[in-house]
PDB file of C-alpha atoms in Angstrom:
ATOM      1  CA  UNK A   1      19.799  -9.020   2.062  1.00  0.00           C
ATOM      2  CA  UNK A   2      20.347  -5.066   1.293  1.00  0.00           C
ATOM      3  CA  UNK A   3      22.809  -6.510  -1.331  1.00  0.00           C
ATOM      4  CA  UNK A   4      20.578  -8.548  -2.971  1.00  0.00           C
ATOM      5  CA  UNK A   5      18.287  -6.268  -3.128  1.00  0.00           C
ATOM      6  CA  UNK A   6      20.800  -3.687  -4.404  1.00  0.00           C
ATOM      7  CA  UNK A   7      21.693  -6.515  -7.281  1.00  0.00           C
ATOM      8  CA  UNK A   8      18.165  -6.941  -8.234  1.00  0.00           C
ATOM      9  CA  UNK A   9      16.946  -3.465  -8.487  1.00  0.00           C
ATOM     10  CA  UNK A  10      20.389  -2.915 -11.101  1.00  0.00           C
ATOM     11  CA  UNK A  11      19.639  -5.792 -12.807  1.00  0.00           C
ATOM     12  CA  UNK A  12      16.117  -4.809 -13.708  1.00  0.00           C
ATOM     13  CA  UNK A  13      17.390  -1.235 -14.854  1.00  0.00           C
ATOM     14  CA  UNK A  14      19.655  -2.636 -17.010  1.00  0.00           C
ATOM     15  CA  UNK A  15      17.483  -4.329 -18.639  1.00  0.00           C
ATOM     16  CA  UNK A  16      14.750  -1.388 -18.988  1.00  0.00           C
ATOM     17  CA  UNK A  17      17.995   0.870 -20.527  1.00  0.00           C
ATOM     18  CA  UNK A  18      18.839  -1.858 -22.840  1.00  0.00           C
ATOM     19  CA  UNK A  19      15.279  -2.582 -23.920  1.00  0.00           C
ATOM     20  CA  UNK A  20      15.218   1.190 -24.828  1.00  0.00           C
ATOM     21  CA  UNK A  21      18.343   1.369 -26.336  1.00  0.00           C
ATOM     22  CA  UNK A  22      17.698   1.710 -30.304  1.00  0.00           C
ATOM     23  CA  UNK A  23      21.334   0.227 -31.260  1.00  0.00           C
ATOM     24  CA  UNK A  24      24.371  -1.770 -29.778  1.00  0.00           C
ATOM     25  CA  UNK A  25      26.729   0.597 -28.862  1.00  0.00           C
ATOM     26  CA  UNK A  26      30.557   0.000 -29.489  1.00  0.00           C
ATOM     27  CA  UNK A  27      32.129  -1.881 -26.680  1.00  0.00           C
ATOM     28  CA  UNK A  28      34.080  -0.384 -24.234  1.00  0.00           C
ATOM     29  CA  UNK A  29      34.513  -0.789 -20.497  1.00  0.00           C
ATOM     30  CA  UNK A  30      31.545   1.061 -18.083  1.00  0.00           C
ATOM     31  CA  UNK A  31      34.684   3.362 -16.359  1.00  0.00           C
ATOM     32  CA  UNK A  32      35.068   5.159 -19.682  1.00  0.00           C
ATOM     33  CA  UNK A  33      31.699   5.516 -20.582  1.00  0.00           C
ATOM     34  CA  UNK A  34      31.115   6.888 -17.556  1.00  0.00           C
ATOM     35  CA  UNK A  35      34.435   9.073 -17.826  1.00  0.00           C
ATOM     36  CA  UNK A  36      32.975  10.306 -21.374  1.00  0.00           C
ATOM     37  CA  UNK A  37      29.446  10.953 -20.126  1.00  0.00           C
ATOM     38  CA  UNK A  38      30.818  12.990 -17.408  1.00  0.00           C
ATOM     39  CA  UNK A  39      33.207  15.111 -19.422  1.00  0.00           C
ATOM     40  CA  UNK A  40      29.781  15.932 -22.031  1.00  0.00           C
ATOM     41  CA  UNK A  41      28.208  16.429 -18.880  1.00  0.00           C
ATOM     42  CA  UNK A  42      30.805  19.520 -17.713  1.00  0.00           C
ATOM     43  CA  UNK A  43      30.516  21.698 -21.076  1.00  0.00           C
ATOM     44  CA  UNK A  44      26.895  21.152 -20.620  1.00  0.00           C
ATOM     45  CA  UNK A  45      26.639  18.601 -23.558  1.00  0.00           C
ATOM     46  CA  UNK A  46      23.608  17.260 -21.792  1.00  0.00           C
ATOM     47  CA  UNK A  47      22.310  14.899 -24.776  1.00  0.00           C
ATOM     48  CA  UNK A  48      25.633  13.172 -25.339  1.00  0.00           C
ATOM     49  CA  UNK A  49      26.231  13.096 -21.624  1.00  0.00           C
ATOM     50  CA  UNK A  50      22.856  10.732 -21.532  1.00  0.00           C
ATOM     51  CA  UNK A  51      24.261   8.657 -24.050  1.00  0.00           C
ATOM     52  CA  UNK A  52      27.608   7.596 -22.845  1.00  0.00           C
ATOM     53  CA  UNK A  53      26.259   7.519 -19.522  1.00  0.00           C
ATOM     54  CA  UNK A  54      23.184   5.080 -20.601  1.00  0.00           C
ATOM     55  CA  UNK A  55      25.803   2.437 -21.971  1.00  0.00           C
ATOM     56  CA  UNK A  56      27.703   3.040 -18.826  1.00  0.00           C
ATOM     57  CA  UNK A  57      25.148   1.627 -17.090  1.00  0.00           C
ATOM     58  CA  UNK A  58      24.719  -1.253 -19.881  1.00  0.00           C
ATOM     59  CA  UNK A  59      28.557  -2.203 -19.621  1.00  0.00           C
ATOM     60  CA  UNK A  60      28.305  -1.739 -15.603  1.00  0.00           C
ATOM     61  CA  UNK A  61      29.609  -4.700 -13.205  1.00  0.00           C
ATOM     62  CA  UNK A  62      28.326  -3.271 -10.146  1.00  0.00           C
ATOM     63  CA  UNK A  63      25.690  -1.590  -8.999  1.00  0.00           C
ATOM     64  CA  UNK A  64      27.949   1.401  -7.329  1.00  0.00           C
ATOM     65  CA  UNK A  65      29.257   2.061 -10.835  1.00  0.00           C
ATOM     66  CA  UNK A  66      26.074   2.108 -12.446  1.00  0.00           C
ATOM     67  CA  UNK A  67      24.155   3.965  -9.190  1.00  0.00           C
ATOM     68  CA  UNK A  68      27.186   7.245 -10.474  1.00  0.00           C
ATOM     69  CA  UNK A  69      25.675   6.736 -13.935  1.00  0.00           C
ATOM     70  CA  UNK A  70      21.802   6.455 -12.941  1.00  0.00           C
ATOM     71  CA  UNK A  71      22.502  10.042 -10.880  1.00  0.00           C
ATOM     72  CA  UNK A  72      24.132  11.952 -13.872  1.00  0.00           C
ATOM     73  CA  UNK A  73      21.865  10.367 -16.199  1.00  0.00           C
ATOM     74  CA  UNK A  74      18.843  11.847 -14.222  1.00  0.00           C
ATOM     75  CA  UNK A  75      20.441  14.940 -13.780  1.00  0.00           C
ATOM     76  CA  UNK A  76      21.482  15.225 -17.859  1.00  0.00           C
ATOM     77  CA  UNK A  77      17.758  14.635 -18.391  1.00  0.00           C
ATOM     78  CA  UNK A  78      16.575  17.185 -16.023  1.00  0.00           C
ATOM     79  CA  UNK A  79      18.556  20.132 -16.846  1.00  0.00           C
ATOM     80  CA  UNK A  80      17.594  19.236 -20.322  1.00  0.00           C
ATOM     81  CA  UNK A  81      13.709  19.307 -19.266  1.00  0.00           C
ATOM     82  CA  UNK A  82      13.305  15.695 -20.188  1.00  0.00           C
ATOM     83  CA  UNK A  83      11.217  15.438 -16.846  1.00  0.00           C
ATOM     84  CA  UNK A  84       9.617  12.015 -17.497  1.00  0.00           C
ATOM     85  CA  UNK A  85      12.825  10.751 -19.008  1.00  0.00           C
ATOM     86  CA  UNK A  86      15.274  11.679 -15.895  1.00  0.00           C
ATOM     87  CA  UNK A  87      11.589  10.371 -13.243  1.00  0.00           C
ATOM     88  CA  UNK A  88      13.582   6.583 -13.743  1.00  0.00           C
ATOM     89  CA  UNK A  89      17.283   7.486 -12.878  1.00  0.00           C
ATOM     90  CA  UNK A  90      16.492   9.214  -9.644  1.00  0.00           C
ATOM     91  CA  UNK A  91      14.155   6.874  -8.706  1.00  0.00           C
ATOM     92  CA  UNK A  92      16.501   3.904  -9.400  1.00  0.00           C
ATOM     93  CA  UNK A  93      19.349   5.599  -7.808  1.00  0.00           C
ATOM     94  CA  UNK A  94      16.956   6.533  -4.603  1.00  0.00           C
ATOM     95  CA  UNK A  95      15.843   2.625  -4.593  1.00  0.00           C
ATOM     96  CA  UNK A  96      19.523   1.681  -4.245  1.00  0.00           C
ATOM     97  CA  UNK A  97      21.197   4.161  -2.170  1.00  0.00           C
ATOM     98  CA  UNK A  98      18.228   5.657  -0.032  1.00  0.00           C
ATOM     99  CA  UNK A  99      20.916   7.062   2.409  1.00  0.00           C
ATOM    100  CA  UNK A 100      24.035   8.086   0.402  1.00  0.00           C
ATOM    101  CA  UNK A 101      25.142  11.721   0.485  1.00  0.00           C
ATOM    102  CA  UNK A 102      23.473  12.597  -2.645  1.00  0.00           C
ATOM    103  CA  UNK A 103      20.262  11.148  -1.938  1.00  0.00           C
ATOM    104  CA  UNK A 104      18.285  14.361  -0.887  1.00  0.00           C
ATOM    105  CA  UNK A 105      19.672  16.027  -3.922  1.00  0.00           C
ATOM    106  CA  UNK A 106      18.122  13.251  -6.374  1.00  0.00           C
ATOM    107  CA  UNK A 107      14.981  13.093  -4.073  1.00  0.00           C
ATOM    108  CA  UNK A 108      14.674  16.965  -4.547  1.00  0.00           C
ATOM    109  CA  UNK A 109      15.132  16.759  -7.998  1.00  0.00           C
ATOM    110  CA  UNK A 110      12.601  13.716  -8.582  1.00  0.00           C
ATOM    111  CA  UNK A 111      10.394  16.334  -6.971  1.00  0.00           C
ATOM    112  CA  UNK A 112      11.019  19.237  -9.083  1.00  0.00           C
ATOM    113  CA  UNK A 113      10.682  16.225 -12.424  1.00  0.00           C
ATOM    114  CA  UNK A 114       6.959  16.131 -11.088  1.00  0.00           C
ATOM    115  CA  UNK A 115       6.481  19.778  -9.800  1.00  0.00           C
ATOM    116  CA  UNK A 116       7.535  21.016 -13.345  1.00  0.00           C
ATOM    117  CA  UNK A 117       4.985  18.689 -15.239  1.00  0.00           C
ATOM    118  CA  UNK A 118       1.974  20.062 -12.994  1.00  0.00           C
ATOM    119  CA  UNK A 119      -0.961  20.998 -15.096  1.00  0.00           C
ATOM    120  CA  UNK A 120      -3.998  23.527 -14.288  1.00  0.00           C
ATOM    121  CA  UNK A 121      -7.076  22.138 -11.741  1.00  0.00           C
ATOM    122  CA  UNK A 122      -9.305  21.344 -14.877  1.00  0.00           C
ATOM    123  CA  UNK A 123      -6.807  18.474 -15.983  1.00  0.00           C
ATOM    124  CA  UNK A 124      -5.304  15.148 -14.251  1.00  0.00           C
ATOM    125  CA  UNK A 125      -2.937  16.202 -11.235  1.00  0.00           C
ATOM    126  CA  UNK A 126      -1.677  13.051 -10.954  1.00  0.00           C
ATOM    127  CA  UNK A 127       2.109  14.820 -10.894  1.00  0.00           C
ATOM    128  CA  UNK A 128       0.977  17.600  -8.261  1.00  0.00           C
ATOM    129  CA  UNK A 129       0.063  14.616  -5.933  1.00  0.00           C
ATOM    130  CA  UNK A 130       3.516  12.918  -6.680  1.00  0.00           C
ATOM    131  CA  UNK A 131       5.727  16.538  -6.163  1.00  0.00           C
ATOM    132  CA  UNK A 132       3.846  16.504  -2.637  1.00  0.00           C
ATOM    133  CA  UNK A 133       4.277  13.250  -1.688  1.00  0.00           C
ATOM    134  CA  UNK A 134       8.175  13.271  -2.590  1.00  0.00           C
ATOM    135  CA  UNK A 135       8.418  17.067  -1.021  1.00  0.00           C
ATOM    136  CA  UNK A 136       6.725  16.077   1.510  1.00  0.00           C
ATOM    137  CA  UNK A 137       9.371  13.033   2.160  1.00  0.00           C
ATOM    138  CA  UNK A 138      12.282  15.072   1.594  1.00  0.00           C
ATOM    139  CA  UNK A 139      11.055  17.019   4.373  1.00  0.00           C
ATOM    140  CA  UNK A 140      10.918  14.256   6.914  1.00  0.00           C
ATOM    141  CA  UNK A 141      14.204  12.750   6.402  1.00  0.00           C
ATOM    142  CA  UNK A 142      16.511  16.248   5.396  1.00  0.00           C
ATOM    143  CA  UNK A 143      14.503  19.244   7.145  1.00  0.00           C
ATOM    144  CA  UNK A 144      17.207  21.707   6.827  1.00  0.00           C
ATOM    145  CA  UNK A 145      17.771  20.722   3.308  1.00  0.00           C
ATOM    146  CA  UNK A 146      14.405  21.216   2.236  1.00  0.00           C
ATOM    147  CA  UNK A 147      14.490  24.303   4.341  1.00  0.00           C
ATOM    148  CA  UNK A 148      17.677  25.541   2.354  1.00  0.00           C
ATOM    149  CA  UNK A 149      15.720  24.905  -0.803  1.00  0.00           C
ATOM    150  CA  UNK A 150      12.108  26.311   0.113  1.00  0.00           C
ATOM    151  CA  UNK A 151      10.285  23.391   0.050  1.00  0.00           C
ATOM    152  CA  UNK A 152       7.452  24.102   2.273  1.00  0.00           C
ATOM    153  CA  UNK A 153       7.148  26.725   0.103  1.00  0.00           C
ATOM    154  CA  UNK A 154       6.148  24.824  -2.956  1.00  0.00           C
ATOM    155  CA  UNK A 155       4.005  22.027  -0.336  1.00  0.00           C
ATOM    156  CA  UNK A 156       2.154  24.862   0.345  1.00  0.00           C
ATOM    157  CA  UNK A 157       1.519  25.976  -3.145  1.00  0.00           C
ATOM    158  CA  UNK A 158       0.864  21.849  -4.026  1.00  0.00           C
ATOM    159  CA  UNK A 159      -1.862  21.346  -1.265  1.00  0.00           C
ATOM    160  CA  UNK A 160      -3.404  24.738  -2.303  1.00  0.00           C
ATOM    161  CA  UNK A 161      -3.717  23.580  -5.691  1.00  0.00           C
ATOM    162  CA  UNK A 162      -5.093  20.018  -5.098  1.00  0.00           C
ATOM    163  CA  UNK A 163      -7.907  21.295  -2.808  1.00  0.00           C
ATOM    164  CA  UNK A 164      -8.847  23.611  -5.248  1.00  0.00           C
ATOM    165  CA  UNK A 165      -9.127  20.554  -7.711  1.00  0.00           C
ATOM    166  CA  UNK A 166     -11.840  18.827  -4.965  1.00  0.00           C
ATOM    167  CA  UNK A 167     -13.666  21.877  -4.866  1.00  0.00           C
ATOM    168  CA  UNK A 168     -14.137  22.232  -8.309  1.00  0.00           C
ATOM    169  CA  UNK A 169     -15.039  18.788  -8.656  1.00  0.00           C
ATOM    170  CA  UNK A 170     -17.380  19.067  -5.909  1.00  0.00           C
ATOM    171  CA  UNK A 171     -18.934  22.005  -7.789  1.00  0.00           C
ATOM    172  CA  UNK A 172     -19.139  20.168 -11.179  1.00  0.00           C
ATOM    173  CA  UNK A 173     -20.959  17.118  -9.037  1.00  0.00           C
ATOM    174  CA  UNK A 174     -23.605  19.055  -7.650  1.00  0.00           C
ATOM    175  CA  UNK A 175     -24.061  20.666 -11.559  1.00  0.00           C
ATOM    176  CA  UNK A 176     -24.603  17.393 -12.906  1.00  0.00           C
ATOM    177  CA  UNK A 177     -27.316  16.207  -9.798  1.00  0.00           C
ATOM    178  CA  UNK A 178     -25.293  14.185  -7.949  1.00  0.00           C
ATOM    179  CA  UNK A 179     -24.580  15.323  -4.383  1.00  0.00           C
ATOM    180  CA  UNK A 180     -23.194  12.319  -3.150  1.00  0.00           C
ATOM    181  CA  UNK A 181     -19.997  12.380  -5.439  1.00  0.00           C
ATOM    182  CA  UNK A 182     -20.224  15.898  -4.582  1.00  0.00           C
ATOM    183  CA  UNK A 183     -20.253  15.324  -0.452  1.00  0.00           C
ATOM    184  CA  UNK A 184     -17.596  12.621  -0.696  1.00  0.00           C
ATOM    185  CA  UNK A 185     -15.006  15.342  -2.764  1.00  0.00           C
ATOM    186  CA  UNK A 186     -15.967  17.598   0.305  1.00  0.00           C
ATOM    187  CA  UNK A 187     -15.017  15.188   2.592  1.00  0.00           C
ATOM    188  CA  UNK A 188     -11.649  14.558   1.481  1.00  0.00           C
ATOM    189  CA  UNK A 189     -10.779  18.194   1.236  1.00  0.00           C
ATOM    190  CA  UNK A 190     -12.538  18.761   4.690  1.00  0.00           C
ATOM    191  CA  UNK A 191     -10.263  16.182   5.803  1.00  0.00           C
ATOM    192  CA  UNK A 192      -6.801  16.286   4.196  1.00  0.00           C
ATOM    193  CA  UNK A 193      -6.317  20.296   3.456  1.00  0.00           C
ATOM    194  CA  UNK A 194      -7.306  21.826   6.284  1.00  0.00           C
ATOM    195  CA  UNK A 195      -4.371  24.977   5.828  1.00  0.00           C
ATOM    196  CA  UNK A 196      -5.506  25.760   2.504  1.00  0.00           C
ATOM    197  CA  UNK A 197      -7.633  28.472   0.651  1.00  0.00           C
ATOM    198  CA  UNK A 198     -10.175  26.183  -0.928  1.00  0.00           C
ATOM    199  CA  UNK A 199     -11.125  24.742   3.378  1.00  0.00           C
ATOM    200  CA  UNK A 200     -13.356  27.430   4.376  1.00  0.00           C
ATOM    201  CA  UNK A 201     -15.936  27.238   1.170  1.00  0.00           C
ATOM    202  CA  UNK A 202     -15.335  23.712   1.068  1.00  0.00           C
ATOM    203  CA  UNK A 203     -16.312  22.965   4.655  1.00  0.00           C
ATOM    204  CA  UNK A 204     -19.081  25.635   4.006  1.00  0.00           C
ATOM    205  CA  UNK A 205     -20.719  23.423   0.972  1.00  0.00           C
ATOM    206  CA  UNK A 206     -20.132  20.193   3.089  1.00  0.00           C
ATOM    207  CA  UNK A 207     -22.080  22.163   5.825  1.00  0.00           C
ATOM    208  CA  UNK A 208     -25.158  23.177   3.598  1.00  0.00           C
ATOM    209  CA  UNK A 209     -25.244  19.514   2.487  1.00  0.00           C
ATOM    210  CA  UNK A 210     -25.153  18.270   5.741  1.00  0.00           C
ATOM    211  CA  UNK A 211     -28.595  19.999   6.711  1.00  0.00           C
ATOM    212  CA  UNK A 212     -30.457  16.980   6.484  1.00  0.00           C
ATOM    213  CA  UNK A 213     -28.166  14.987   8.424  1.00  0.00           C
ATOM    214  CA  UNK A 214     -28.461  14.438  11.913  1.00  0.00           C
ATOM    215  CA  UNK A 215     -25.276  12.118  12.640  1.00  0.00           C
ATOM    216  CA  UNK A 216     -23.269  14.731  10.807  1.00  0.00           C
ATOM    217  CA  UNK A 217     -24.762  18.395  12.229  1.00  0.00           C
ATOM    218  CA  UNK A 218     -22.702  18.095  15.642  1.00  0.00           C
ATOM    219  CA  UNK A 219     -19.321  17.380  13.537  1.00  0.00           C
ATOM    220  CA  UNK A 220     -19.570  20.032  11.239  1.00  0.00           C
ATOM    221  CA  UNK A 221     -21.017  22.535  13.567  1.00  0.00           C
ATOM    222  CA  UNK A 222     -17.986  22.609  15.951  1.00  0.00           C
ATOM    223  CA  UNK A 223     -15.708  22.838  12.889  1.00  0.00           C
ATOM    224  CA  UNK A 224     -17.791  26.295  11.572  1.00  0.00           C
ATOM    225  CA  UNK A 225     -17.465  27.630  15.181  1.00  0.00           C
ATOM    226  CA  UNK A 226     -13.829  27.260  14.676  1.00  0.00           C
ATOM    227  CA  UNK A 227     -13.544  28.254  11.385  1.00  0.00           C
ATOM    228  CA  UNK A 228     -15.647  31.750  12.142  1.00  0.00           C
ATOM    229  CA  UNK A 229     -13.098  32.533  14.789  1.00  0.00           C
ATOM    230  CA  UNK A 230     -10.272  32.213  11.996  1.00  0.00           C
ATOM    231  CA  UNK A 231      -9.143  35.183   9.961  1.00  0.00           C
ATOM    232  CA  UNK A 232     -10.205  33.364   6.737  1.00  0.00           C
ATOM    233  CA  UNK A 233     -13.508  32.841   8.458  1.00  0.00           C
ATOM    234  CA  UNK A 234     -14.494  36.130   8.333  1.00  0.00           C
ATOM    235  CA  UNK A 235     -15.157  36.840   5.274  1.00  0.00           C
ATOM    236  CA  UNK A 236     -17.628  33.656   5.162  1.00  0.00           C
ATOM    237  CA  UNK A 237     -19.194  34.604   8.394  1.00  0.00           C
ATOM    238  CA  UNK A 238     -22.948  35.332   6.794  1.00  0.00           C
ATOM    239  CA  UNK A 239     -22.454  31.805   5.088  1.00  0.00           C
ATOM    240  CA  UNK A 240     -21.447  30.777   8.282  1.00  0.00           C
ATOM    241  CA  UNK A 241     -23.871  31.935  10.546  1.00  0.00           C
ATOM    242  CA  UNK A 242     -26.770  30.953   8.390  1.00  0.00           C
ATOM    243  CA  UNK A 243     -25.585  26.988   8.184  1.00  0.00           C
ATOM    244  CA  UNK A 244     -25.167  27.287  12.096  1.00  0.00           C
ATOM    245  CA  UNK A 245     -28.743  28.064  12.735  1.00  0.00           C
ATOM    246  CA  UNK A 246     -29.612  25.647  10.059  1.00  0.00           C
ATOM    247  CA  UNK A 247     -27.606  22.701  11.506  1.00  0.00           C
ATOM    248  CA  UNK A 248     -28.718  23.625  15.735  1.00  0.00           C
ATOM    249  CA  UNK A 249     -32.239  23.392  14.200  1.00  0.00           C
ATOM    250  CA  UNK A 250     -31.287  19.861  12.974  1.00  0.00           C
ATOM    251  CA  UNK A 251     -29.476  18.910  16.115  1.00  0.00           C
ATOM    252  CA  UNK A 252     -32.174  19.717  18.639  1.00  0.00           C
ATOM    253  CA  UNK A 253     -34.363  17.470  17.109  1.00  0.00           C
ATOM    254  CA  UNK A 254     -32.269  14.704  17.499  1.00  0.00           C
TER     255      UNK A 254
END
């Protein structure tokens, strides 16, 4: 069944590299385009290295010959900066060989395609949420590789960034009138980014818009009391305080 699988998944990138290819190439056996694309690939002749080894991959019989090509191919593309063009290889490559020896380098490098393609918090961080999610992998299955290359580092740095992006939504919400898109944004930072900058004045606005809600005082109260005893908490403890008394008013009238 892994076979088959294997056969399909090569199949299907075959035909997206052919699809894309813009001529026929001249004929010769996948071994040599392979041998060629690695020999550009040595004196750093990145561009003709992704040639060769794209009709490698064409003229490929198996998927182990083609799985070499799909890994130098991604790696041609990256050191060239062609993120979105070297995304595929890795990808391919990681669908097929999940476990080889080389997988945590391509998974660290599919990483980096979508780490290096992250754009400010005012714009789509569609990539930021992809670099975490494969960082985030690479740290499950090779800790002491990721360790080796810093990624919690750069998860860190990724979760940091996408809770500011739900605050600043949040803020924009409650600009335009409408505190319910506003309280949901909250939510999700409240919930998913606890150990980042943007929690404590997150959890603060969810707090002040929780005022008027009874079901929700008790919740949010117990996570200000442990916020205020946090360093970070400190320097919202007038916010703080103020939404405490607020939110015990609500809750002993329950």
């Amino acid at each position: 069944m892994k076979f088959a699988k294997k056969i399909l998944i090569f199949l299907i990138f075959i035909f997206i590299v052919v699809g894309c290819s813009s001529k026929e190439p001249p004929k010769k056996p996948a071994e040599e385009w392979l041998k060629e694309g690695t020999q550009y690939f040595q004196k750093k002749k990145y561009q003709k290295a992704a040639e060769a080894l794209e009709n490698a991959i064409i003229e490929a019989e198996s998927p182990d010959l083609a799985a070499q090509a799909q890994l130098l191919l991604g790696d041609s593309y990256f050191l060239m900066k062609q993120y979105e063009q070297a995304i595929p290889s890795y990808k391919e490559y990681l669908n097929i060989y999940p476990d080889s020896p080389d997988a945590k380098r391509a998974m660290y490098r599919l990483g980096l395609c979508y780490y290096n393609q992250v754009d400010t918090v005012d714009r789509d961080l569609e990539n930021a949420e992809l670099a975490l999610k494969t960082f985030t992998q690479l740290k499950e299955k090779y800790p002491d590789f990721a360790k080796e290359n810093k990624v919690d580092k750069k998860i860190v740095e990724l979760k940091n960034l996408l809770a500011e992006k739900e605050l600043y939504v949040a803020k924009f919400y409650f600009r335009i009138k409408e505190p319910a898109s506003a309280i949901k944004r909250l939510e999700y930072l409240v919930k998913n980014f606890k150990d980042t900058k943007a929690y404590p004045e997150g959890l603060i606005m969810l707090a002040e818009s929780y005022v008027d809600k009874p079901d929700k005082a008790q919740e949010v109260v117990n996570l200000l009391t442990e916020l205020a005893k946090t360093k970070e908490g400190m320097t919202y403890l007038g916010r703080i305080s103020s939404v405490l008394a607020k939110l015990e008013k609500v809750i002993s009238k329950k």
